[in-house]
Coordinates of C-alpha atoms in Angstrom, one line a residue:
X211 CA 26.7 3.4 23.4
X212 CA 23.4 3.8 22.0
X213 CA 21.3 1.0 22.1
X214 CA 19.4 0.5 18.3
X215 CA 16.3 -1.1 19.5
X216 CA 15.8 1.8 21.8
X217 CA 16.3 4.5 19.3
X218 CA 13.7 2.7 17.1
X219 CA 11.1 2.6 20.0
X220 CA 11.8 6.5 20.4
X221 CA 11.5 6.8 16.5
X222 CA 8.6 4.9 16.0
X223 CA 6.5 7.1 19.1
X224 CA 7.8 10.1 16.7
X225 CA 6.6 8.8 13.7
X226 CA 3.1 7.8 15.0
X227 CA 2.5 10.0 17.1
X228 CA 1.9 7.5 20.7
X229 CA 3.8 4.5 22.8
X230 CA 0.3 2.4 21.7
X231 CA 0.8 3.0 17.9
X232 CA 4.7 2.4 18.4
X233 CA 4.2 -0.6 20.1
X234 CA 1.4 -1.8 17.5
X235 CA 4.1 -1.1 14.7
X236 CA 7.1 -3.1 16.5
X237 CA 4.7 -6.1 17.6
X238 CA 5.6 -5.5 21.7
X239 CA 3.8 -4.7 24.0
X240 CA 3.0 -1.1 25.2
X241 CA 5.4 -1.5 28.5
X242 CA 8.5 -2.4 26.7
X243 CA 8.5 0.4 24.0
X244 CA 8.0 2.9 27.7
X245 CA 11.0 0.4 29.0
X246 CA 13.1 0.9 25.9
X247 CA 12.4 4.3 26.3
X248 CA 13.4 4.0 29.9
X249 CA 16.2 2.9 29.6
X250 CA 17.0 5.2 26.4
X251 CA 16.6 8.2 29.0
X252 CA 19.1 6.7 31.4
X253 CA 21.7 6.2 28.8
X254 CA 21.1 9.7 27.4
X255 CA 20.7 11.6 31.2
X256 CA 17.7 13.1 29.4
X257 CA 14.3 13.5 29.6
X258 CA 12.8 12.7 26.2
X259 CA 8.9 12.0 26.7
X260 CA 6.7 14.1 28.9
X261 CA 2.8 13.7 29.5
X262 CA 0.9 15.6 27.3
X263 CA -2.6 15.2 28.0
X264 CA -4.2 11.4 27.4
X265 CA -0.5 11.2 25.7
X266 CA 3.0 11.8 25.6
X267 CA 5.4 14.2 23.3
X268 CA 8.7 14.4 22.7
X269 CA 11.4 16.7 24.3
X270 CA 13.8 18.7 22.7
X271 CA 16.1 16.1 23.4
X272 CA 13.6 13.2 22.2
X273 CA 13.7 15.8 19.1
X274 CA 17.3 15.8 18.2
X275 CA 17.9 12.6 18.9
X276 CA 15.2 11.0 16.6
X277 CA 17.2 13.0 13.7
X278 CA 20.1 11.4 14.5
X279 CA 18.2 7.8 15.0
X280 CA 16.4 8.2 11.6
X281 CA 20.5 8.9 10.0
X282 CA 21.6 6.1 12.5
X283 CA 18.4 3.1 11.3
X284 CA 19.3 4.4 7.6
X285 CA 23.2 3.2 8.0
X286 CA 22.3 -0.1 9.4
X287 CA 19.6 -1.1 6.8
X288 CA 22.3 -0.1 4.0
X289 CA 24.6 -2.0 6.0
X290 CA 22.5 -5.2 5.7
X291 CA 21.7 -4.6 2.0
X292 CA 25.7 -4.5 1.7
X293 CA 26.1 -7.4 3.4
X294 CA 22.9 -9.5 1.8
X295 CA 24.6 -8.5 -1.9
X296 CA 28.0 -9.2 -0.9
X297 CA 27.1 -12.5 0.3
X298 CA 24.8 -13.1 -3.1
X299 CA 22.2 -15.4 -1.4
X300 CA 18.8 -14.2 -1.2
X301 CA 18.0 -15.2 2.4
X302 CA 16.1 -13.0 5.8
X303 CA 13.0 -11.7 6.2
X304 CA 11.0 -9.1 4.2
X305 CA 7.3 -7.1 5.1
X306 CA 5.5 -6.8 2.0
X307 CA 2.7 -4.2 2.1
X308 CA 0.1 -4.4 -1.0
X309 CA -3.5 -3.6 -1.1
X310 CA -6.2 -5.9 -1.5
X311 CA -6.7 -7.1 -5.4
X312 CA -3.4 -7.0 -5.2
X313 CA -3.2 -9.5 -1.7
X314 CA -5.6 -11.6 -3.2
X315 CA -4.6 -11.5 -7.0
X316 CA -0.8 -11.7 -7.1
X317 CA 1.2 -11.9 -4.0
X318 CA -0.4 -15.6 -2.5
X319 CA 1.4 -16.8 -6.3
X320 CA 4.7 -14.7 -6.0
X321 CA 5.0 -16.0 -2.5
X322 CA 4.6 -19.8 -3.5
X323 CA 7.1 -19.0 -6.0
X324 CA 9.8 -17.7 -3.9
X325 CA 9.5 -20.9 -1.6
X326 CA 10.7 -22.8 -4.2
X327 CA 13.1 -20.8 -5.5
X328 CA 14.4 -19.1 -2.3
X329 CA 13.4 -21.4 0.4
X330 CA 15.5 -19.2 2.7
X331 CA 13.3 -16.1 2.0
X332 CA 10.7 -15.1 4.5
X333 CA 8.2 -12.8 2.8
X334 CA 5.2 -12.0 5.3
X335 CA 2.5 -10.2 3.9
X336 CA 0.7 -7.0 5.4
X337 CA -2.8 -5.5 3.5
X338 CA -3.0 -2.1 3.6
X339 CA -4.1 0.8 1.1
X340 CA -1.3 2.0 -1.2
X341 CA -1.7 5.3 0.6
X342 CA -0.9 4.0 4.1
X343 CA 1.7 1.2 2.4
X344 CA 4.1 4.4 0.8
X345 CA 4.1 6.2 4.4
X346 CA 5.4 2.7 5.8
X347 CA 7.9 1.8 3.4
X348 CA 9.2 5.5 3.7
X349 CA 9.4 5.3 7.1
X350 CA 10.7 2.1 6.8
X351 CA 8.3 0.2 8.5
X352 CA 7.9 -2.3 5.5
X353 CA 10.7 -3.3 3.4
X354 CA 9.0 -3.0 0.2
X355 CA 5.0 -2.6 -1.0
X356 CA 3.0 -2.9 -4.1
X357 CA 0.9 -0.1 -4.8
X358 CA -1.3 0.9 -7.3
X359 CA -2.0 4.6 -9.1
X360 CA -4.5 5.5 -12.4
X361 CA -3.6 6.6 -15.6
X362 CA -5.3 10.1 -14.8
X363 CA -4.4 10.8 -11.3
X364 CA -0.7 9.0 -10.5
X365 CA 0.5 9.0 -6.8
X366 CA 3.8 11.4 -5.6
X367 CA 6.5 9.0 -5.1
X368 CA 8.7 10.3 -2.2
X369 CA 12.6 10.9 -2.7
X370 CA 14.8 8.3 -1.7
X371 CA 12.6 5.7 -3.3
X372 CA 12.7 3.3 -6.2
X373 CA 9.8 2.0 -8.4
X374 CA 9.5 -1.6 -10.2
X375 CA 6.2 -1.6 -12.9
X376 CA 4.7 -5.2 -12.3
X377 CA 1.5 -5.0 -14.9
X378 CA -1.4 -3.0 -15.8
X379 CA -4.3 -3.4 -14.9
X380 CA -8.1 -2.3 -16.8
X381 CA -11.3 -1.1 -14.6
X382 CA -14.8 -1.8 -15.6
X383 CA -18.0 -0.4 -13.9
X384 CA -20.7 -2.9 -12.3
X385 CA -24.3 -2.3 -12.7
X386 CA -27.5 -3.6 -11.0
X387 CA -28.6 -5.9 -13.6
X388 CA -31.7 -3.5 -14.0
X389 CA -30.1 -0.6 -15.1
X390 CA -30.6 0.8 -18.3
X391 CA -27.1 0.6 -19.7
X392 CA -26.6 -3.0 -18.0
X393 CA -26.8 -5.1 -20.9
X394 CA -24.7 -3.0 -23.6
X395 CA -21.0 -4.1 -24.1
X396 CA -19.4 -0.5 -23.4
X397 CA -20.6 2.5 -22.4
X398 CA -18.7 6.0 -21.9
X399 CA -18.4 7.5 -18.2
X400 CA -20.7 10.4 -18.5
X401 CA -23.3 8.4 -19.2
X402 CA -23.7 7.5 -15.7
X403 CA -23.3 11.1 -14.8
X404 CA -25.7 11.8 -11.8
X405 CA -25.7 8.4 -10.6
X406 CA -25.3 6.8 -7.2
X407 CA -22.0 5.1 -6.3
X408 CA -20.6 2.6 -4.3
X409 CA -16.8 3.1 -3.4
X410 CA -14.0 2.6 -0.7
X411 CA -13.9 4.2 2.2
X412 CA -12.5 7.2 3.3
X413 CA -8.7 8.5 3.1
X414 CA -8.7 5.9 0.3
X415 CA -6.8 5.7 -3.0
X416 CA -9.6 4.1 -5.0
X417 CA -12.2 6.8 -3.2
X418 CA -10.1 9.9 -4.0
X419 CA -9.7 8.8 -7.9
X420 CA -13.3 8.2 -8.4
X421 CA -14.2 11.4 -7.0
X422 CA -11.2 13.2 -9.0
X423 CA -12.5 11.0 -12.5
X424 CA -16.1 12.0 -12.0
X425 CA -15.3 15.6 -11.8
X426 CA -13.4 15.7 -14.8
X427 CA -16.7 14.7 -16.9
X428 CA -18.1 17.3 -14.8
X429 CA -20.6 14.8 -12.9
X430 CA -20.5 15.6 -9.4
X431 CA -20.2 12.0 -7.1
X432 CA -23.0 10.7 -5.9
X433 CA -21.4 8.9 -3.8
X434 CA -23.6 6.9 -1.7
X435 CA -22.1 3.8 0.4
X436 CA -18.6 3.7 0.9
X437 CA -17.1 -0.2 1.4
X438 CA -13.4 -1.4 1.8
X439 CA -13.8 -4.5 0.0
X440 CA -14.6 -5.0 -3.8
X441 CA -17.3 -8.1 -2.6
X442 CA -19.0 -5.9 -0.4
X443 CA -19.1 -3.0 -2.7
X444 CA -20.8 -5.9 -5.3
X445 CA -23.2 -6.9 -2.8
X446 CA -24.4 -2.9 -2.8
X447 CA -24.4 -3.2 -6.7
X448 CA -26.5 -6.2 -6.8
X449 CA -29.0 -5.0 -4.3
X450 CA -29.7 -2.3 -6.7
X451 CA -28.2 0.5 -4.8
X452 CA -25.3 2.3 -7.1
X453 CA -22.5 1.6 -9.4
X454 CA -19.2 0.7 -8.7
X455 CA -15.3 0.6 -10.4
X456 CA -13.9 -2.8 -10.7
X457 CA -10.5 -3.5 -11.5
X458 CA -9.9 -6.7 -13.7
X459 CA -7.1 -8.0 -11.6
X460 CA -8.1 -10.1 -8.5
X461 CA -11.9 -10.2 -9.1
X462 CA -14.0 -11.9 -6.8
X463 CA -16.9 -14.1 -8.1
X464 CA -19.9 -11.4 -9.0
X465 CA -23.1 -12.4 -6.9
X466 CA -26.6 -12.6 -8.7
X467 CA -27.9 -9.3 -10.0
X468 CA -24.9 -7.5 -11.2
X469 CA -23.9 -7.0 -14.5
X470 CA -19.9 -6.1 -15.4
X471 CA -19.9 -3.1 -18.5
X472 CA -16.3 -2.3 -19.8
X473 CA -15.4 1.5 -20.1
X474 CA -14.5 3.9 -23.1
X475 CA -12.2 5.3 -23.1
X476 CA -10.3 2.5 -21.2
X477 CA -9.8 3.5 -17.1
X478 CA -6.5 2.0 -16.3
X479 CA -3.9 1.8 -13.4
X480 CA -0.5 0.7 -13.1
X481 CA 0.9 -1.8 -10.4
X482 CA 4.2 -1.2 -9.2
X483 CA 6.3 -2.1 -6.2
X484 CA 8.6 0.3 -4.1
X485 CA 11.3 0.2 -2.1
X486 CA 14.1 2.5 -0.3
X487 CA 16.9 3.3 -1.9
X488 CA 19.3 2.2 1.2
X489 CA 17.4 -1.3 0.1
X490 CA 18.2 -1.2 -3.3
X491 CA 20.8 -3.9 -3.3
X492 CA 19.4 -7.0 -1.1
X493 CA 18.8 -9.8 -3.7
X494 CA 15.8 -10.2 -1.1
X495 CA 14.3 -7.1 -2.7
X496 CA 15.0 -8.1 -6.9
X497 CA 13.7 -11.8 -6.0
X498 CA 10.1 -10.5 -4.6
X499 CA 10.1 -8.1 -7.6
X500 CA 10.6 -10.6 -10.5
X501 CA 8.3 -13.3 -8.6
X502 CA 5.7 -10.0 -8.5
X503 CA 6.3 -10.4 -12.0
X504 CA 6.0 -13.9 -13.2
X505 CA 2.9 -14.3 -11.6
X506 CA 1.3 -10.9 -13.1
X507 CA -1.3 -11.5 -15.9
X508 CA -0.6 -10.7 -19.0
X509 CA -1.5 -6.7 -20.7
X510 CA -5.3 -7.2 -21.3
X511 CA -6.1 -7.7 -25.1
X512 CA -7.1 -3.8 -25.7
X513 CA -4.2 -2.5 -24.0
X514 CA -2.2 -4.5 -26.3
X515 CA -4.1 -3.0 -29.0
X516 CA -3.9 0.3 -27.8
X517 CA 0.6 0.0 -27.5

């Protein structure tokens, strides 16, 4: 019999790519995924890692049996979403990925929430970019994340997943407050063609659409400091070095010397959650959703306008 918390040790090494990422991913230690493992290769009468370098890869063996362990993880979790729905109660644990305006501007509310409505809920939060949060949840590393994508470049959804719309969300651009257009109420894009910039950092969703949004005004980025978080990006801004996107939702206080412009056309993105589809049914799943939800702000006044 084949031992489930040793075929996810094996499956985890597969999917990132090392016993030290595996282990990082199923909070153990480094020696028990390589015991798991162990022990996994006694039950089996196989050989399924070999050294390989600094690291390790995975046998022909390792390789069959991870297709059969990803079939095998995907039974159980529909198992338990079974089981959760049939029993009605919305009760466990659930890993929520979201990335940060999002961490800071919804899910602390939605969280609250669902302690008082579902006080047998568990919802632990994770912060990572929506790029890194889709991989996860595919993989099934999280049980649901909320991720963002822009009106003019929208993210590739993978099959077998589901998507929930939570709200919209507006950008603006921040200015040094010594800038030319700083003091006017709106201002077009390609006015600030040529520019310097201030933006995530690399590999990033929010990096990748600026890049993609300048180049269609044919304004090559200028892109000058690259920052994870929106109050460190600001701190660039008001030291006079570059102009940066901000989103609406989640905004951190702006420090002296930066001024907040709002775009024409609007520059909007859409806030969603996903989920597998073997998760569909937990009422786990629906409550985090509709707390997402109730806690969202309202459509901003010119998207309203705009419907």
């Amino acid at each position: 019999m084949l031992d489930l918390d040793r075929l996810r040790a094996l499956h985890a090494i597969a999917s990132y790519g090392s016993v030290s990422a595996a282990a990082d991913v199923l909070h153990v230690t480094t020696s028990a995924v390589s015991q798991q493992v162990a022990k996994l290769e006694r039950e089996t009468g196989q050989k399924l890692l070999e050294r390989n370098g600094r690291g390790v890869r995975l046998t022909d063996a390792a390789e069959l049996l991870v297709g059969h362990a990803e079939r095998i993880l995907s039974l159980v979790e529909i198992a338990q979403a079974d089981l959760e729905a049939h029993r009605g109660a919305v009760v466990g644990e659930l890993d929520l990925g979201a990335f940060p305006t999002s961490a800071r501007g919804l899910v602390p509310q939605a969280i609250l929430r669902l302690r008082s409505e579902h006080p047998q809920l568990r919802v632990l939060l994770h912060e990572y970019d929506p790029l890194e949060s889709l991989s996860m949840v595919a993989r099934g590393d999280l049980d649901l994340a909320v991720l963002q994508d822009w009106n003019n470049q929208p993210l590739v959804i993978p099959e077998g997943m589901r998507k929930g719309t939570i709200c919209d969300d507006i950008a603006d651009v921040a200015l040094p407050a010594d800038h030319p257009l700083a003091d006017r109420e709106s201002i077009e894009l390609k006015e600030l063609a040529g520019d310097p910039w201030i933006s995530s950092t690399e590999g990033t969703v929010c990096l990748g659409w600026l890049t993609h949004t300048l180049r269609a005004i044919d304004s090559e980025p200028r892109i000058e400091h690259k920052a994870y978080e929106y109050a460190t990006q600001l701190a660039l801004v008001g030291a006079g070095l570059g102009a940066s996107m901000l989103p609406r939702m989640g905004r951190c206080d702006l420090p002296p010397g930066v001024r907040v412009v709002a775009l024409r056309p609007l520059l909007t993105r859409r806030v969603y959650a996903i989920w597998r589809e073997e998760a569909a049914r937990r009422p786990g799943i629906r409550a985090v959703v509709e707390a997402l939800r109730a806690v969202a702000p309202p459509a901003p006044p010119e998207l309203t306008a705009d419907a």
